[in-house]
């Protein structure tokens, strides 16, 4: 059981950090394209990665312990939570976009889409990493 939980925690950490960094790069592209006066700080990047990890960690642990379809519930809820938090922030960055050139508009919209694609991929990557880490484990719950 400890091995499964450890694998789930590791999968959540890896998926959260990796996709958090991807989302951070896209967020920076949105900020540059929309001429938002922001900086690319290490603290901001760390906060985004921590948010991604915290959103997916409970789901990753459950996914490591359960083999049925219910293991997708918590990772998907974590991704929905991240999306709900990102939506107002990105909408604010895109609010004055009509004043800019078409290239900047397309770049900002594409980068915004990239942020949400990273969020959508988070549960998929997490459960896949758990499956890969536990490829030899029997499909039973941790309680057994």
JSON list of C-alpha atoms in Angstrom, two decimals:
[
{"chain": "A", "resi": 1, "resn": "UNK", "atom": "CA", "xyz": [0.00, 0.00, 0.00]},
{"chain": "A", "resi": 2, "resn": "UNK", "atom": "CA", "xyz": [2.79, 2.43, 0.84]},
{"chain": "A", "resi": 3, "resn": "UNK", "atom": "CA", "xyz": [4.35, 1.78, -2.55]},
{"chain": "A", "resi": 4, "resn": "UNK", "atom": "CA", "xyz": [1.13, 2.63, -4.33]},
{"chain": "A", "resi": 5, "resn": "UNK", "atom": "CA", "xyz": [0.61, 5.84, -2.39]},
{"chain": "A", "resi": 6, "resn": "UNK", "atom": "CA", "xyz": [4.23, 6.81, -3.00]},
{"chain": "A", "resi": 7, "resn": "UNK", "atom": "CA", "xyz": [3.81, 6.16, -6.72]},
{"chain": "A", "resi": 8, "resn": "UNK", "atom": "CA", "xyz": [0.66, 8.29, -6.72]},
{"chain": "A", "resi": 9, "resn": "UNK", "atom": "CA", "xyz": [2.39, 11.14, -4.92]},
{"chain": "A", "resi": 10, "resn": "UNK", "atom": "CA", "xyz": [5.36, 10.98, -7.28]},
{"chain": "A", "resi": 11, "resn": "UNK", "atom": "CA", "xyz": [3.10, 10.90, -10.34]},
{"chain": "A", "resi": 12, "resn": "UNK", "atom": "CA", "xyz": [1.17, 13.91, -9.05]},
{"chain": "A", "resi": 13, "resn": "UNK", "atom": "CA", "xyz": [4.37, 15.79, -8.36]},
{"chain": "A", "resi": 14, "resn": "UNK", "atom": "CA", "xyz": [5.85, 15.08, -11.79]},
{"chain": "A", "resi": 15, "resn": "UNK", "atom": "CA", "xyz": [2.65, 15.82, -13.73]},
{"chain": "A", "resi": 16, "resn": "UNK", "atom": "CA", "xyz": [1.90, 18.94, -11.68]},
{"chain": "A", "resi": 17, "resn": "UNK", "atom": "CA", "xyz": [5.36, 20.45, -12.05]},
{"chain": "A", "resi": 18, "resn": "UNK", "atom": "CA", "xyz": [5.73, 19.58, -15.73]},
{"chain": "A", "resi": 19, "resn": "UNK", "atom": "CA", "xyz": [2.34, 20.89, -16.81]},
{"chain": "A", "resi": 20, "resn": "UNK", "atom": "CA", "xyz": [2.58, 23.81, -14.40]},
{"chain": "A", "resi": 21, "resn": "UNK", "atom": "CA", "xyz": [5.77, 24.91, -16.17]},
{"chain": "A", "resi": 22, "resn": "UNK", "atom": "CA", "xyz": [4.10, 24.51, -19.56]},
{"chain": "A", "resi": 23, "resn": "UNK", "atom": "CA", "xyz": [1.14, 26.59, -18.41]},
{"chain": "A", "resi": 24, "resn": "UNK", "atom": "CA", "xyz": [3.49, 29.24, -16.97]},
{"chain": "A", "resi": 25, "resn": "UNK", "atom": "CA", "xyz": [5.25, 29.64, -20.32]},
{"chain": "A", "resi": 26, "resn": "UNK", "atom": "CA", "xyz": [1.89, 30.05, -22.07]},
{"chain": "A", "resi": 27, "resn": "UNK", "atom": "CA", "xyz": [0.78, 32.55, -19.41]},
{"chain": "A", "resi": 28, "resn": "UNK", "atom": "CA", "xyz": [3.89, 34.59, -20.05]},
{"chain": "A", "resi": 29, "resn": "UNK", "atom": "CA", "xyz": [3.18, 34.58, -23.81]},
{"chain": "A", "resi": 30, "resn": "UNK", "atom": "CA", "xyz": [-0.34, 35.84, -23.10]},
{"chain": "A", "resi": 31, "resn": "UNK", "atom": "CA", "xyz": [1.05, 38.63, -20.93]},
{"chain": "A", "resi": 32, "resn": "UNK", "atom": "CA", "xyz": [3.60, 39.68, -23.55]},
{"chain": "A", "resi": 33, "resn": "UNK", "atom": "CA", "xyz": [1.10, 39.54, -26.41]},
{"chain": "A", "resi": 34, "resn": "UNK", "atom": "CA", "xyz": [-1.46, 41.59, -24.51]},
{"chain": "A", "resi": 35, "resn": "UNK", "atom": "CA", "xyz": [1.17, 44.08, -23.27]},
{"chain": "A", "resi": 36, "resn": "UNK", "atom": "CA", "xyz": [0.30, 43.37, -19.64]},
{"chain": "A", "resi": 37, "resn": "UNK", "atom": "CA", "xyz": [2.95, 44.88, -17.35]},
{"chain": "A", "resi": 38, "resn": "UNK", "atom": "CA", "xyz": [4.08, 41.78, -15.48]},
{"chain": "A", "resi": 39, "resn": "UNK", "atom": "CA", "xyz": [7.34, 40.12, -14.63]},
{"chain": "A", "resi": 40, "resn": "UNK", "atom": "CA", "xyz": [8.45, 36.54, -15.03]},
{"chain": "A", "resi": 41, "resn": "UNK", "atom": "CA", "xyz": [9.37, 35.83, -11.42]},
{"chain": "A", "resi": 42, "resn": "UNK", "atom": "CA", "xyz": [10.63, 32.63, -9.88]},
{"chain": "A", "resi": 43, "resn": "UNK", "atom": "CA", "xyz": [8.09, 33.05, -7.07]},
{"chain": "A", "resi": 44, "resn": "UNK", "atom": "CA", "xyz": [5.23, 33.27, -9.59]},
{"chain": "A", "resi": 45, "resn": "UNK", "atom": "CA", "xyz": [6.46, 30.20, -11.43]},
{"chain": "A", "resi": 46, "resn": "UNK", "atom": "CA", "xyz": [6.83, 28.31, -8.17]},
{"chain": "A", "resi": 47, "resn": "UNK", "atom": "CA", "xyz": [3.31, 29.33, -7.08]},
{"chain": "A", "resi": 48, "resn": "UNK", "atom": "CA", "xyz": [1.81, 28.06, -10.33]},
{"chain": "A", "resi": 49, "resn": "UNK", "atom": "CA", "xyz": [3.67, 24.75, -10.09]},
{"chain": "A", "resi": 50, "resn": "UNK", "atom": "CA", "xyz": [2.59, 24.34, -6.45]},
{"chain": "A", "resi": 51, "resn": "UNK", "atom": "CA", "xyz": [-1.04, 25.06, -7.44]},
{"chain": "A", "resi": 52, "resn": "UNK", "atom": "CA", "xyz": [-0.90, 22.42, -10.18]},
{"chain": "A", "resi": 53, "resn": "UNK", "atom": "CA", "xyz": [0.68, 19.87, -7.82]},
{"chain": "A", "resi": 54, "resn": "UNK", "atom": "CA", "xyz": [-1.80, 20.55, -5.01]},
{"chain": "A", "resi": 55, "resn": "UNK", "atom": "CA", "xyz": [-4.73, 20.33, -7.41]},
{"chain": "A", "resi": 56, "resn": "UNK", "atom": "CA", "xyz": [-3.71, 16.89, -8.65]},
{"chain": "A", "resi": 57, "resn": "UNK", "atom": "CA", "xyz": [-2.08, 15.25, -5.61]},
{"chain": "A", "resi": 58, "resn": "UNK", "atom": "CA", "xyz": [-5.26, 13.88, -3.98]},
{"chain": "A", "resi": 59, "resn": "UNK", "atom": "CA", "xyz": [-6.41, 12.50, -7.32]},
{"chain": "A", "resi": 60, "resn": "UNK", "atom": "CA", "xyz": [-3.05, 10.94, -8.00]},
{"chain": "A", "resi": 61, "resn": "UNK", "atom": "CA", "xyz": [-3.12, 9.17, -4.66]},
{"chain": "A", "resi": 62, "resn": "UNK", "atom": "CA", "xyz": [-6.62, 7.84, -5.29]},
{"chain": "A", "resi": 63, "resn": "UNK", "atom": "CA", "xyz": [-5.68, 6.79, -8.81]},
{"chain": "A", "resi": 64, "resn": "UNK", "atom": "CA", "xyz": [-2.82, 4.76, -7.38]},
{"chain": "A", "resi": 65, "resn": "UNK", "atom": "CA", "xyz": [-5.14, 2.95, -4.97]},
{"chain": "A", "resi": 66, "resn": "UNK", "atom": "CA", "xyz": [-8.21, 2.39, -7.17]},
{"chain": "A", "resi": 67, "resn": "UNK", "atom": "CA", "xyz": [-8.37, 0.75, -10.58]},
{"chain": "A", "resi": 68, "resn": "UNK", "atom": "CA", "xyz": [-11.95, 1.49, -11.62]},
{"chain": "A", "resi": 69, "resn": "UNK", "atom": "CA", "xyz": [-13.33, 4.56, -13.38]},
{"chain": "A", "resi": 70, "resn": "UNK", "atom": "CA", "xyz": [-13.92, 6.45, -10.14]},
{"chain": "A", "resi": 71, "resn": "UNK", "atom": "CA", "xyz": [-10.20, 7.15, -9.94]},
{"chain": "A", "resi": 72, "resn": "UNK", "atom": "CA", "xyz": [-10.69, 9.87, -12.58]},
{"chain": "A", "resi": 73, "resn": "UNK", "atom": "CA", "xyz": [-13.04, 11.94, -10.40]},
{"chain": "A", "resi": 74, "resn": "UNK", "atom": "CA", "xyz": [-10.51, 13.73, -8.19]},
{"chain": "A", "resi": 75, "resn": "UNK", "atom": "CA", "xyz": [-7.94, 14.46, -10.92]},
{"chain": "A", "resi": 76, "resn": "UNK", "atom": "CA", "xyz": [-10.70, 15.93, -13.12]},
{"chain": "A", "resi": 77, "resn": "UNK", "atom": "CA", "xyz": [-12.07, 17.99, -10.22]},
{"chain": "A", "resi": 78, "resn": "UNK", "atom": "CA", "xyz": [-8.57, 19.32, -9.56]},
{"chain": "A", "resi": 79, "resn": "UNK", "atom": "CA", "xyz": [-8.25, 20.35, -13.20]},
{"chain": "A", "resi": 80, "resn": "UNK", "atom": "CA", "xyz": [-11.66, 22.03, -13.07]},
{"chain": "A", "resi": 81, "resn": "UNK", "atom": "CA", "xyz": [-10.54, 23.94, -9.99]},
{"chain": "A", "resi": 82, "resn": "UNK", "atom": "CA", "xyz": [-7.41, 25.14, -11.81]},
{"chain": "A", "resi": 83, "resn": "UNK", "atom": "CA", "xyz": [-9.43, 26.14, -14.86]},
{"chain": "A", "resi": 84, "resn": "UNK", "atom": "CA", "xyz": [-11.89, 28.10, -12.74]},
{"chain": "A", "resi": 85, "resn": "UNK", "atom": "CA", "xyz": [-8.98, 29.94, -11.12]},
{"chain": "A", "resi": 86, "resn": "UNK", "atom": "CA", "xyz": [-7.21, 30.65, -14.41]},
{"chain": "A", "resi": 87, "resn": "UNK", "atom": "CA", "xyz": [-10.27, 31.88, -16.28]},
{"chain": "A", "resi": 88, "resn": "UNK", "atom": "CA", "xyz": [-10.70, 35.30, -14.61]},
{"chain": "A", "resi": 89, "resn": "UNK", "atom": "CA", "xyz": [-6.98, 36.02, -14.71]},
{"chain": "A", "resi": 90, "resn": "UNK", "atom": "CA", "xyz": [-6.64, 35.19, -18.40]},
{"chain": "A", "resi": 91, "resn": "UNK", "atom": "CA", "xyz": [-9.86, 37.04, -19.23]},
{"chain": "A", "resi": 92, "resn": "UNK", "atom": "CA", "xyz": [-8.39, 40.16, -17.63]},
{"chain": "A", "resi": 93, "resn": "UNK", "atom": "CA", "xyz": [-5.23, 39.79, -19.72]},
{"chain": "A", "resi": 94, "resn": "UNK", "atom": "CA", "xyz": [-7.32, 39.44, -22.89]},
{"chain": "A", "resi": 95, "resn": "UNK", "atom": "CA", "xyz": [-9.74, 42.28, -22.10]},
{"chain": "A", "resi": 96, "resn": "UNK", "atom": "CA", "xyz": [-7.91, 45.00, -24.04]},
{"chain": "A", "resi": 97, "resn": "UNK", "atom": "CA", "xyz": [-6.72, 42.78, -26.84]},
{"chain": "A", "resi": 98, "resn": "UNK", "atom": "CA", "xyz": [-8.88, 44.40, -29.52]},
{"chain": "A", "resi": 99, "resn": "UNK", "atom": "CA", "xyz": [-6.54, 47.39, -29.47]},
{"chain": "A", "resi": 100, "resn": "UNK", "atom": "CA", "xyz": [-3.61, 45.31, -30.71]},
{"chain": "A", "resi": 101, "resn": "UNK", "atom": "CA", "xyz": [-2.54, 43.90, -34.03]},
{"chain": "A", "resi": 102, "resn": "UNK", "atom": "CA", "xyz": [-3.94, 40.70, -35.44]},
{"chain": "A", "resi": 103, "resn": "UNK", "atom": "CA", "xyz": [-0.67, 38.87, -34.83]},
{"chain": "A", "resi": 104, "resn": "UNK", "atom": "CA", "xyz": [-0.76, 39.78, -31.13]},
{"chain": "A", "resi": 105, "resn": "UNK", "atom": "CA", "xyz": [-4.42, 38.80, -30.91]},
{"chain": "A", "resi": 106, "resn": "UNK", "atom": "CA", "xyz": [-3.82, 35.40, -32.49]},
{"chain": "A", "resi": 107, "resn": "UNK", "atom": "CA", "xyz": [-0.75, 34.83, -30.32]},
{"chain": "A", "resi": 108, "resn": "UNK", "atom": "CA", "xyz": [-2.62, 35.69, -27.13]},
{"chain": "A", "resi": 109, "resn": "UNK", "atom": "CA", "xyz": [-5.61, 33.50, -28.00]},
{"chain": "A", "resi": 110, "resn": "UNK", "atom": "CA", "xyz": [-3.36, 30.59, -28.98]},
{"chain": "A", "resi": 111, "resn": "UNK", "atom": "CA", "xyz": [-1.35, 30.92, -25.75]},
{"chain": "A", "resi": 112, "resn": "UNK", "atom": "CA", "xyz": [-4.56, 31.12, -23.70]},
{"chain": "A", "resi": 113, "resn": "UNK", "atom": "CA", "xyz": [-5.70, 27.93, -25.39]},
{"chain": "A", "resi": 114, "resn": "UNK", "atom": "CA", "xyz": [-2.33, 26.41, -24.48]},
{"chain": "A", "resi": 115, "resn": "UNK", "atom": "CA", "xyz": [-2.89, 27.19, -20.79]},
{"chain": "A", "resi": 116, "resn": "UNK", "atom": "CA", "xyz": [-6.23, 25.41, -20.84]},
{"chain": "A", "resi": 117, "resn": "UNK", "atom": "CA", "xyz": [-4.83, 22.47, -22.81]},
{"chain": "A", "resi": 118, "resn": "UNK", "atom": "CA", "xyz": [-2.18, 22.05, -20.09]},
{"chain": "A", "resi": 119, "resn": "UNK", "atom": "CA", "xyz": [-4.95, 22.06, -17.48]},
{"chain": "A", "resi": 120, "resn": "UNK", "atom": "CA", "xyz": [-7.02, 19.52, -19.43]},
{"chain": "A", "resi": 121, "resn": "UNK", "atom": "CA", "xyz": [-4.00, 17.26, -19.86]},
{"chain": "A", "resi": 122, "resn": "UNK", "atom": "CA", "xyz": [-3.22, 17.30, -16.13]},
{"chain": "A", "resi": 123, "resn": "UNK", "atom": "CA", "xyz": [-5.59, 14.50, -15.06]},
{"chain": "A", "resi": 124, "resn": "UNK", "atom": "CA", "xyz": [-4.71, 12.41, -18.11]},
{"chain": "A", "resi": 125, "resn": "UNK", "atom": "CA", "xyz": [-0.97, 12.76, -17.49]},
{"chain": "A", "resi": 126, "resn": "UNK", "atom": "CA", "xyz": [-1.38, 12.03, -13.80]},
{"chain": "A", "resi": 127, "resn": "UNK", "atom": "CA", "xyz": [-3.37, 8.83, -14.23]},
{"chain": "A", "resi": 128, "resn": "UNK", "atom": "CA", "xyz": [-1.08, 7.67, -17.05]},
{"chain": "A", "resi": 129, "resn": "UNK", "atom": "CA", "xyz": [1.99, 8.25, -14.86]},
{"chain": "A", "resi": 130, "resn": "UNK", "atom": "CA", "xyz": [0.36, 6.32, -12.02]},
{"chain": "A", "resi": 131, "resn": "UNK", "atom": "CA", "xyz": [-0.43, 3.46, -14.40]},
{"chain": "A", "resi": 132, "resn": "UNK", "atom": "CA", "xyz": [3.12, 3.44, -15.67]},
{"chain": "A", "resi": 133, "resn": "UNK", "atom": "CA", "xyz": [4.59, 3.45, -12.16]},
{"chain": "A", "resi": 134, "resn": "UNK", "atom": "CA", "xyz": [2.30, 0.60, -11.07]},
{"chain": "A", "resi": 135, "resn": "UNK", "atom": "CA", "xyz": [2.33, -1.48, -14.25]},
{"chain": "A", "resi": 136, "resn": "UNK", "atom": "CA", "xyz": [2.86, -4.69, -12.24]},
{"chain": "A", "resi": 137, "resn": "UNK", "atom": "CA", "xyz": [0.36, -3.96, -9.49]},
{"chain": "A", "resi": 138, "resn": "UNK", "atom": "CA", "xyz": [-2.86, -5.94, -9.26]},
{"chain": "A", "resi": 139, "resn": "UNK", "atom": "CA", "xyz": [-6.04, -3.95, -9.98]},
{"chain": "A", "resi": 140, "resn": "UNK", "atom": "CA", "xyz": [-7.28, -3.78, -6.39]},
{"chain": "A", "resi": 141, "resn": "UNK", "atom": "CA", "xyz": [-7.93, -1.04, -3.85]},
{"chain": "A", "resi": 142, "resn": "UNK", "atom": "CA", "xyz": [-5.35, -0.06, -1.23]},
{"chain": "A", "resi": 143, "resn": "UNK", "atom": "CA", "xyz": [-7.57, -1.36, 1.56]},
{"chain": "A", "resi": 144, "resn": "UNK", "atom": "CA", "xyz": [-7.14, -4.97, 0.45]}
]
